[in-house]
Short mmCIF file of N, CA and C in Angstrom, two decimals:
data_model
loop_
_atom_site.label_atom_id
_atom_site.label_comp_id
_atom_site.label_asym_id
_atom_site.label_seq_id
_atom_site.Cartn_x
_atom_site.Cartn_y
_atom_site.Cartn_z
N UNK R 10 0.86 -1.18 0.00
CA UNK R 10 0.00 0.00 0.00
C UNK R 10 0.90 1.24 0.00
N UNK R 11 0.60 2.16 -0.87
CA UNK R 11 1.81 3.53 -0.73
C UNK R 11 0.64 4.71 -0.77
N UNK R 12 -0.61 4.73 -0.57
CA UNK R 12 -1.38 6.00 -0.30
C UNK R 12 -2.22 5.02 1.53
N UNK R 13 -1.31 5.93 2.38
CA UNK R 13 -1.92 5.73 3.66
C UNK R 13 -2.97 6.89 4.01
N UNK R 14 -2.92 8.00 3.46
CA UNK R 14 -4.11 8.85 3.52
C UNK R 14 -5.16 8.23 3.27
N UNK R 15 -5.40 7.28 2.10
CA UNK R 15 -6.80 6.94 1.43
C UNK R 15 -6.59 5.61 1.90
N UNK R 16 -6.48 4.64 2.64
CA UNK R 16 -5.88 3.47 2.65
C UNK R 16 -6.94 2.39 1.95
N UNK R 17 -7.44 1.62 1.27
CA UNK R 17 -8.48 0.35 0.83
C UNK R 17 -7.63 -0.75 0.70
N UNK R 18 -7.86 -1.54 1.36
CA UNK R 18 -7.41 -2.79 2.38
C UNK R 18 -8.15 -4.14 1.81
N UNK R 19 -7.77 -5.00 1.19
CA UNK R 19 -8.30 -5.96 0.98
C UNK R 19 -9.21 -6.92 2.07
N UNK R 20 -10.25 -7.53 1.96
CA UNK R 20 -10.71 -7.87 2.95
C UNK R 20 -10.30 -9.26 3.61
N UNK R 21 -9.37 -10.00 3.10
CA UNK R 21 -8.56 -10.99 4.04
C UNK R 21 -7.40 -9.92 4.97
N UNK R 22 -7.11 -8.83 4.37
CA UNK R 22 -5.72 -7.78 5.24
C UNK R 22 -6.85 -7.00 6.64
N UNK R 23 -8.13 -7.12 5.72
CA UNK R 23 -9.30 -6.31 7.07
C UNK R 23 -9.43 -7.41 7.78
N UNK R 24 -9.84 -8.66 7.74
CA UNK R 24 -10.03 -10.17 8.53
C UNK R 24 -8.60 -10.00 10.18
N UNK R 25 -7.80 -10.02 9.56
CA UNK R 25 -6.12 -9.92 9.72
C UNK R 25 -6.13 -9.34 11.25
N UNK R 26 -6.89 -7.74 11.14
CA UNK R 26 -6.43 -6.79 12.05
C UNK R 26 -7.56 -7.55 13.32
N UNK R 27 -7.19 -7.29 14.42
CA UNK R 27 -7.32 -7.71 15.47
C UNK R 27 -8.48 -6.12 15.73
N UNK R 28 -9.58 -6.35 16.97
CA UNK R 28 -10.52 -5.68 16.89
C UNK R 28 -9.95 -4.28 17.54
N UNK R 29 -8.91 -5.07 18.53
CA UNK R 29 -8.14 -3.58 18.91
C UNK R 29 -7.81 -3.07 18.22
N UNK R 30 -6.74 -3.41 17.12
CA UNK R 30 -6.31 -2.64 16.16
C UNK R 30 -7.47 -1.80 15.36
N UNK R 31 -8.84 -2.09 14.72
CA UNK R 31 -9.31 -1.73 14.31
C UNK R 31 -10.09 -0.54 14.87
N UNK R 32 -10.79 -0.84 16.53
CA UNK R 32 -10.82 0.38 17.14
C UNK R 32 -9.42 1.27 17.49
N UNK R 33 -8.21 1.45 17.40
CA UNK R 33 -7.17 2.06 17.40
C UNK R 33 -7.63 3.37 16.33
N UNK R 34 -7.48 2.24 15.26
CA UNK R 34 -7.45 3.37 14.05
C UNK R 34 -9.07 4.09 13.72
N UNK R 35 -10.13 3.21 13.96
CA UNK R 35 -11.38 3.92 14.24
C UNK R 35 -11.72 5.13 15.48
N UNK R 36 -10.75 5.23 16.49
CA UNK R 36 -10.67 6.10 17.60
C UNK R 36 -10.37 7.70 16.64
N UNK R 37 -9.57 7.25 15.71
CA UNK R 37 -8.81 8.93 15.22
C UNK R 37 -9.80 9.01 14.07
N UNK R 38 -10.45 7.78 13.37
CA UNK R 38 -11.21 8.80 12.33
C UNK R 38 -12.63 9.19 12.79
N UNK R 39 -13.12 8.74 14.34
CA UNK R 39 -14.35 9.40 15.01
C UNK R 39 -14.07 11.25 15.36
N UNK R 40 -12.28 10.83 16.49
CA UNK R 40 -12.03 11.95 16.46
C UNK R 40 -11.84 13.02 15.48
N UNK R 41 -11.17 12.39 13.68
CA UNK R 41 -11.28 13.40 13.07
C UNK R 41 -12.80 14.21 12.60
N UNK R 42 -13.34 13.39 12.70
CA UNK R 42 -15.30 13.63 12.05
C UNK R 42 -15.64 14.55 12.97
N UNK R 43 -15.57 14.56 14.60
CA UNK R 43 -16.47 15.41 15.17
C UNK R 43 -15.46 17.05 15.43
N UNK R 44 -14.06 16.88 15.02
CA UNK R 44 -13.31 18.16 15.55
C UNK R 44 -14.11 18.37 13.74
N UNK R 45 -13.80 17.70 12.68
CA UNK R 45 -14.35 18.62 11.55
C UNK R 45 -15.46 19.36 11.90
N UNK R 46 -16.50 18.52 12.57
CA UNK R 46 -17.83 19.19 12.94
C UNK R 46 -17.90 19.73 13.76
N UNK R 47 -17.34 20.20 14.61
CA UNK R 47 -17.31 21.31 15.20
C UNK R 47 -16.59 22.38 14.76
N UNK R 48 -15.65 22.07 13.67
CA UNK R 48 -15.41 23.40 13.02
C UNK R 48 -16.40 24.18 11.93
N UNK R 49 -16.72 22.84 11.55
CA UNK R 49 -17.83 23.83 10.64
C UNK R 49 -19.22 24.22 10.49
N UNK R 50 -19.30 23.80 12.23
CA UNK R 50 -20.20 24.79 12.54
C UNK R 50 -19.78 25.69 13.75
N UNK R 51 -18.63 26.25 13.51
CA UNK R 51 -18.09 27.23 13.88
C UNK R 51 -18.75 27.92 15.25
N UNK R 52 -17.86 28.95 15.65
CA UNK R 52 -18.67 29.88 17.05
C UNK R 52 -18.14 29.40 18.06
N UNK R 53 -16.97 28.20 18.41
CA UNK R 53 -16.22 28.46 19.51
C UNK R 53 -15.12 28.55 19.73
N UNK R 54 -14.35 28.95 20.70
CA UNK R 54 -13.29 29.22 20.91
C UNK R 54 -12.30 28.02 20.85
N UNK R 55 -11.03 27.93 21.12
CA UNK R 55 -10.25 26.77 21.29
C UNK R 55 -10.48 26.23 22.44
N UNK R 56 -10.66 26.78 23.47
CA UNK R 56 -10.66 26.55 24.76
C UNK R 56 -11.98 25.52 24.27
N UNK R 57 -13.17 25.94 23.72
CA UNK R 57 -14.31 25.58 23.46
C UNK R 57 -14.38 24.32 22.91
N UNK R 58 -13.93 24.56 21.80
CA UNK R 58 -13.26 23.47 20.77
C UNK R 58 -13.04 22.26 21.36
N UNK R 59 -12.08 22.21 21.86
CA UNK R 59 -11.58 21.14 22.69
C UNK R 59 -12.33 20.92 23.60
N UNK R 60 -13.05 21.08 24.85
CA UNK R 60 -14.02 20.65 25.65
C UNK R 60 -15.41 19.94 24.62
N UNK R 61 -15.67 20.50 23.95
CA UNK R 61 -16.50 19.98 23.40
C UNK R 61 -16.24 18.57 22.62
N UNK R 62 -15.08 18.69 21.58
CA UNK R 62 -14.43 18.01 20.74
C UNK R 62 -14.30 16.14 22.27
N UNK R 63 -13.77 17.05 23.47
CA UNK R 63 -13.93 15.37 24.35
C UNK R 63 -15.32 15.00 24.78
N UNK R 64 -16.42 16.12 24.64
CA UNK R 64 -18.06 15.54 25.13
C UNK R 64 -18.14 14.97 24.02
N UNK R 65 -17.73 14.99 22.66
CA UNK R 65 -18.37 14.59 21.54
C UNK R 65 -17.27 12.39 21.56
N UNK R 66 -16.32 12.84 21.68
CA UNK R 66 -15.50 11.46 21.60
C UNK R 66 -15.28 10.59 22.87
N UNK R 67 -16.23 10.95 24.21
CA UNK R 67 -15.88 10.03 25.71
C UNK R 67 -16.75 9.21 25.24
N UNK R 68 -16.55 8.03 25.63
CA UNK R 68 -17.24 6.52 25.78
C UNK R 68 -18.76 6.68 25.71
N UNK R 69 -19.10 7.35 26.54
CA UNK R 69 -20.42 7.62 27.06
C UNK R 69 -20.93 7.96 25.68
N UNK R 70 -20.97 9.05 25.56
CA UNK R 70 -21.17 9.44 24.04
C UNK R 70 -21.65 8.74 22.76
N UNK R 71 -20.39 8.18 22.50
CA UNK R 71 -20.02 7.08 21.45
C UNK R 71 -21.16 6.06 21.74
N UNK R 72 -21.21 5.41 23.09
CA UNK R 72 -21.97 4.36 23.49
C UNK R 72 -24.09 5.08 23.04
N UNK R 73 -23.61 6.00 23.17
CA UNK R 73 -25.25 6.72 23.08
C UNK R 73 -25.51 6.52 21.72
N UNK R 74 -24.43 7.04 20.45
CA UNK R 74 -24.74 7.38 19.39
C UNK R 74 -24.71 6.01 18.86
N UNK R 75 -24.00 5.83 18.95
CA UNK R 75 -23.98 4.10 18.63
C UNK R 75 -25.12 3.45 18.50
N UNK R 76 -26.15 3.71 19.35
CA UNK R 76 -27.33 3.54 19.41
C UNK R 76 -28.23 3.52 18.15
N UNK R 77 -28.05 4.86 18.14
CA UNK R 77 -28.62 5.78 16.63
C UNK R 77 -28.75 4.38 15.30
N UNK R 78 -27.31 4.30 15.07
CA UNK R 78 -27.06 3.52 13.73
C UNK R 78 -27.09 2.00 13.44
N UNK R 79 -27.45 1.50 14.99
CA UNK R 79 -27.41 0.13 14.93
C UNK R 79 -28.61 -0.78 13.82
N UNK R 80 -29.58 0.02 13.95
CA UNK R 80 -30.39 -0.88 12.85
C UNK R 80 -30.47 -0.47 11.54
N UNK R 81 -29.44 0.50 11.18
CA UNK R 81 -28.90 0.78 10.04
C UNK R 81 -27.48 0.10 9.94
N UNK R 82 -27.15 -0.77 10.20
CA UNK R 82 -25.92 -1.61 9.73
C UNK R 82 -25.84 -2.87 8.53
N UNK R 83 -25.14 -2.84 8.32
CA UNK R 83 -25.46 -4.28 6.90
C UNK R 83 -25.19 -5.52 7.81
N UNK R 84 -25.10 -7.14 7.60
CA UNK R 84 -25.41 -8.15 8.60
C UNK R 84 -23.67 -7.97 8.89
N UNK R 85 -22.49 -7.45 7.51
CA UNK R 85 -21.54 -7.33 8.06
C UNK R 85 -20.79 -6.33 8.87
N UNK R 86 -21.59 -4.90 8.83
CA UNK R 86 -20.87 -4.00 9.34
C UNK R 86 -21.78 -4.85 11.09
N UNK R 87 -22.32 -4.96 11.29
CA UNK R 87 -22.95 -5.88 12.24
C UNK R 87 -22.26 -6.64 13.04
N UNK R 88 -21.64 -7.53 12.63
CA UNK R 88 -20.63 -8.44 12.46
C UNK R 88 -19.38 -7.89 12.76
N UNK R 89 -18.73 -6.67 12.03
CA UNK R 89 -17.71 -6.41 13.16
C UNK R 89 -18.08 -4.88 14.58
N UNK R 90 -19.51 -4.61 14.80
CA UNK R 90 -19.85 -4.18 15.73
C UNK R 90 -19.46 -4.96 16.85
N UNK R 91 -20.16 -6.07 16.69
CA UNK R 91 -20.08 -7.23 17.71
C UNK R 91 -18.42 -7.55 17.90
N UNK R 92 -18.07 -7.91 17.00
CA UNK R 92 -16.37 -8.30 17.01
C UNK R 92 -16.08 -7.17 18.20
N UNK R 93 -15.96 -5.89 17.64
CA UNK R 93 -15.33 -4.77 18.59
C UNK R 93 -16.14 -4.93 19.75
N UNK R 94 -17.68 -5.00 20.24
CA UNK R 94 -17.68 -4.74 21.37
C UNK R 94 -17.40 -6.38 22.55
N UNK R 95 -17.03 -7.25 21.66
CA UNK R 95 -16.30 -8.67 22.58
C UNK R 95 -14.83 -8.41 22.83
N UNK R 96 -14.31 -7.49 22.28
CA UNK R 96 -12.80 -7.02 22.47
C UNK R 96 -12.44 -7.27 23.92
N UNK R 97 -11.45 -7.59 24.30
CA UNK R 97 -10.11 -8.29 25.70
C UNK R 97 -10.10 -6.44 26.04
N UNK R 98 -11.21 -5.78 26.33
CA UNK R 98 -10.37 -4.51 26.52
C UNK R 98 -9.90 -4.87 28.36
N UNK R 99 -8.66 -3.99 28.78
CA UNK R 99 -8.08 -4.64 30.41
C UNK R 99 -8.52 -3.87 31.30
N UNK R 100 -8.51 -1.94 30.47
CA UNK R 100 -8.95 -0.68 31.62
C UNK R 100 -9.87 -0.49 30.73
N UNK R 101 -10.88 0.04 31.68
CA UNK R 101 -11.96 0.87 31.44
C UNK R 101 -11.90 2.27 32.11
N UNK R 102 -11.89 3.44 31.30
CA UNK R 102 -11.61 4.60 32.08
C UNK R 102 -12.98 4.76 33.15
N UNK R 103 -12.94 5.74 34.07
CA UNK R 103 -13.35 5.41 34.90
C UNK R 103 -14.48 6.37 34.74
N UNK R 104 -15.06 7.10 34.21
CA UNK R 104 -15.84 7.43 33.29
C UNK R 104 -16.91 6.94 32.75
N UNK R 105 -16.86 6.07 32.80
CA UNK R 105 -17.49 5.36 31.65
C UNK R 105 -18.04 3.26 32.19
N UNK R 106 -19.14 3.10 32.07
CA UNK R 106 -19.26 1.74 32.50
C UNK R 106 -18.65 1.13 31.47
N UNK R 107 -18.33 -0.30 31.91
CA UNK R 107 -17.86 -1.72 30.96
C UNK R 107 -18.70 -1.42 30.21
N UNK R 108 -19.59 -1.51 30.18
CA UNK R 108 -20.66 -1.96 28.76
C UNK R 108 -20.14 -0.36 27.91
N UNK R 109 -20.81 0.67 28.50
CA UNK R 109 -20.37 1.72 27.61
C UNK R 109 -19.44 1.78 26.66
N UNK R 110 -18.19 1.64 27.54
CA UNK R 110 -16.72 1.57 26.76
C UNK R 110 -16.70 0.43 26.15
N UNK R 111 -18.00 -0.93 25.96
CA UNK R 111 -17.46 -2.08 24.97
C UNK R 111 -18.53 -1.23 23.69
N UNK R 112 -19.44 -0.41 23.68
CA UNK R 112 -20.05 0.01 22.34
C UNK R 112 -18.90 1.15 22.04
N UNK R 113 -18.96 1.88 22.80
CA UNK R 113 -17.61 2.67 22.04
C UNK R 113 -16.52 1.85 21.45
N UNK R 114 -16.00 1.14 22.00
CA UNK R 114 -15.39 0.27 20.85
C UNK R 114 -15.27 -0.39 20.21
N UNK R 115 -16.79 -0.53 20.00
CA UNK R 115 -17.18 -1.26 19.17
C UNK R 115 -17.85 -0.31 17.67
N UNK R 116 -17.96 1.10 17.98
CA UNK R 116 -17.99 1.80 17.56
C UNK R 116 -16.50 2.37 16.88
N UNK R 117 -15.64 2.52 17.12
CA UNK R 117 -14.62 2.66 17.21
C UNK R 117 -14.15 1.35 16.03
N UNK R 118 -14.29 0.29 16.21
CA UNK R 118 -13.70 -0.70 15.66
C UNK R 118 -14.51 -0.75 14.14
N UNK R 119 -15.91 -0.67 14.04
CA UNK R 119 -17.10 -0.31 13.19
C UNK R 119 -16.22 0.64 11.74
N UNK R 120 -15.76 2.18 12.76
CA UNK R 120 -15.43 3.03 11.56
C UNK R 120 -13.78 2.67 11.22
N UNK R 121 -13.25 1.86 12.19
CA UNK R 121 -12.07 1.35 11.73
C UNK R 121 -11.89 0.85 10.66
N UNK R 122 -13.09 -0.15 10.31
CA UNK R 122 -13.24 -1.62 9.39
C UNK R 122 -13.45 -0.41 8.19
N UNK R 123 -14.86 0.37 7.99
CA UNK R 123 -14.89 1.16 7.04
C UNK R 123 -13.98 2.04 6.50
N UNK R 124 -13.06 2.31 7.30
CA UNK R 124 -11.97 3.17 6.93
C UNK R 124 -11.01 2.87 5.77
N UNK R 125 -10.62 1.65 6.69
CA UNK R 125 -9.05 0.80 6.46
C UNK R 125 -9.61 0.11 5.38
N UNK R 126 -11.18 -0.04 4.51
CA UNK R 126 -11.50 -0.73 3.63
C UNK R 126 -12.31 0.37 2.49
N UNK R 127 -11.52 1.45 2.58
CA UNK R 127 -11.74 2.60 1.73
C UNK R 127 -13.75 2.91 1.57
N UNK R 128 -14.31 2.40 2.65
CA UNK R 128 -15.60 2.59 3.02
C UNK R 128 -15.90 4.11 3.39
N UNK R 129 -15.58 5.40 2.95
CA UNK R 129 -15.39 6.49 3.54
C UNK R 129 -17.07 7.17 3.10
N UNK R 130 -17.04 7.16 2.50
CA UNK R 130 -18.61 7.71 2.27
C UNK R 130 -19.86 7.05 3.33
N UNK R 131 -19.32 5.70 3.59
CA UNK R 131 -20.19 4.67 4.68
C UNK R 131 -20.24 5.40 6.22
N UNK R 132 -18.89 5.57 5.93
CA UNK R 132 -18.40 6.24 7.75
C UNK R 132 -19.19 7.90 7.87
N UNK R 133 -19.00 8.40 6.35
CA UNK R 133 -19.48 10.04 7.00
C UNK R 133 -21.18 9.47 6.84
N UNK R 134 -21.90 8.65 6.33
CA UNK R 134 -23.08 8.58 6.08
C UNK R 134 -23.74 8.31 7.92
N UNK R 135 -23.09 7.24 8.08
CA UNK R 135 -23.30 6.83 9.60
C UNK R 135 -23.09 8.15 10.71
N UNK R 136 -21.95 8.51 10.46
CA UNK R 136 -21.68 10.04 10.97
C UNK R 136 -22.91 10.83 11.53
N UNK R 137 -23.06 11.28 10.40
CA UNK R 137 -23.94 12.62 10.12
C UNK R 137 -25.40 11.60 10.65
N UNK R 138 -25.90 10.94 10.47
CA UNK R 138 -26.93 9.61 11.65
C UNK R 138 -27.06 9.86 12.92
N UNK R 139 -25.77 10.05 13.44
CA UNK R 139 -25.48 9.65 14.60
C UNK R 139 -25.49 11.51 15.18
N UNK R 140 -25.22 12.72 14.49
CA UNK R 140 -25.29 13.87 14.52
C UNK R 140 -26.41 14.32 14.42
N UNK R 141 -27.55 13.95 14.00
CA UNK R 141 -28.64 14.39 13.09
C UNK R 141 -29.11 15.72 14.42
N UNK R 142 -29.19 14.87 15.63
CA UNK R 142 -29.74 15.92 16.70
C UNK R 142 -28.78 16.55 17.54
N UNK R 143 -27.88 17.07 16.83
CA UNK R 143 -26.84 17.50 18.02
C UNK R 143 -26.78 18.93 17.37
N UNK R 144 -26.57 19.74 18.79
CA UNK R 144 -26.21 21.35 18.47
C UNK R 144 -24.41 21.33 18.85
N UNK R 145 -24.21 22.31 17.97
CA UNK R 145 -22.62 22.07 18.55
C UNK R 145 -22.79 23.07 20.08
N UNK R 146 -21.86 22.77 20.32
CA UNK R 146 -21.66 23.21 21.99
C UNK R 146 -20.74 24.72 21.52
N UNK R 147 -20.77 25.73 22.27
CA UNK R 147 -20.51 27.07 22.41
C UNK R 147 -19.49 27.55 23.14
#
């Protein structure tokens, strides 16, 4: 592979990655989606930015929205929901219940799979789902 920006991953190389790995790399493209969306809907400060940018990406959160898109999944994006939220995770921040933090990363692992399998239109579709009722924070 020599374009890691756009990465499309064959699906025995997607099989491959372990669910951690997949929520790893699904952790930064949630985080990149909601700092985009909060930039462009503009009106807060940095200070702002960032407080908000962690209400939008804590467990809790994730575990809520997650919610949203579940009966909009295909039997396979389904399939690795479940994968991610059976994940060996060891800490749970403290924040956040077990169960919470297993849909967040299972969420997490979800936009991983779509990512790393050049699924990008899938991930902002689910996105903007999971946004439909949110005001950005101020």
């Amino acid at each position: 592979m020599e374009n890691y920006f756009e990465p499309c991953l064959a699906p025995d190389q997607l099989r491959s990655i372990s669910s951690i790995g997949l929520a790893h790399i699904g952790d930064a493209v949630f985080e990149i989606l909601a700092r985009t969306w909060l930039c462009a809907h503009g009106g807060a400060t940095g200070r702002g930015l960032h407080r908000s940018a962690v209400q939008l990406v804590c467990a809790e959160s994730q575990a809520r929205r997650a919610e949203r898109i579940l009966p909009l999944l295909t039997q396979e994006e389904s399939a690795v929901f479940r994968r991610g939220r059976n994940a060996h995770v060891h800490t749970v921040p403290g924040h956040a219940t077990r169960a919470q933090y297993g849909e967040a990363t299972a969420l997490e692992a979800l936009f991983g799979w779509l990512y790393l399998g050049g699924q990008r239109e899938r991930v902002n579709q689910l996105f903007c789902v999971m946004m439909e009722e949110e005001t950005p924070c101020r």
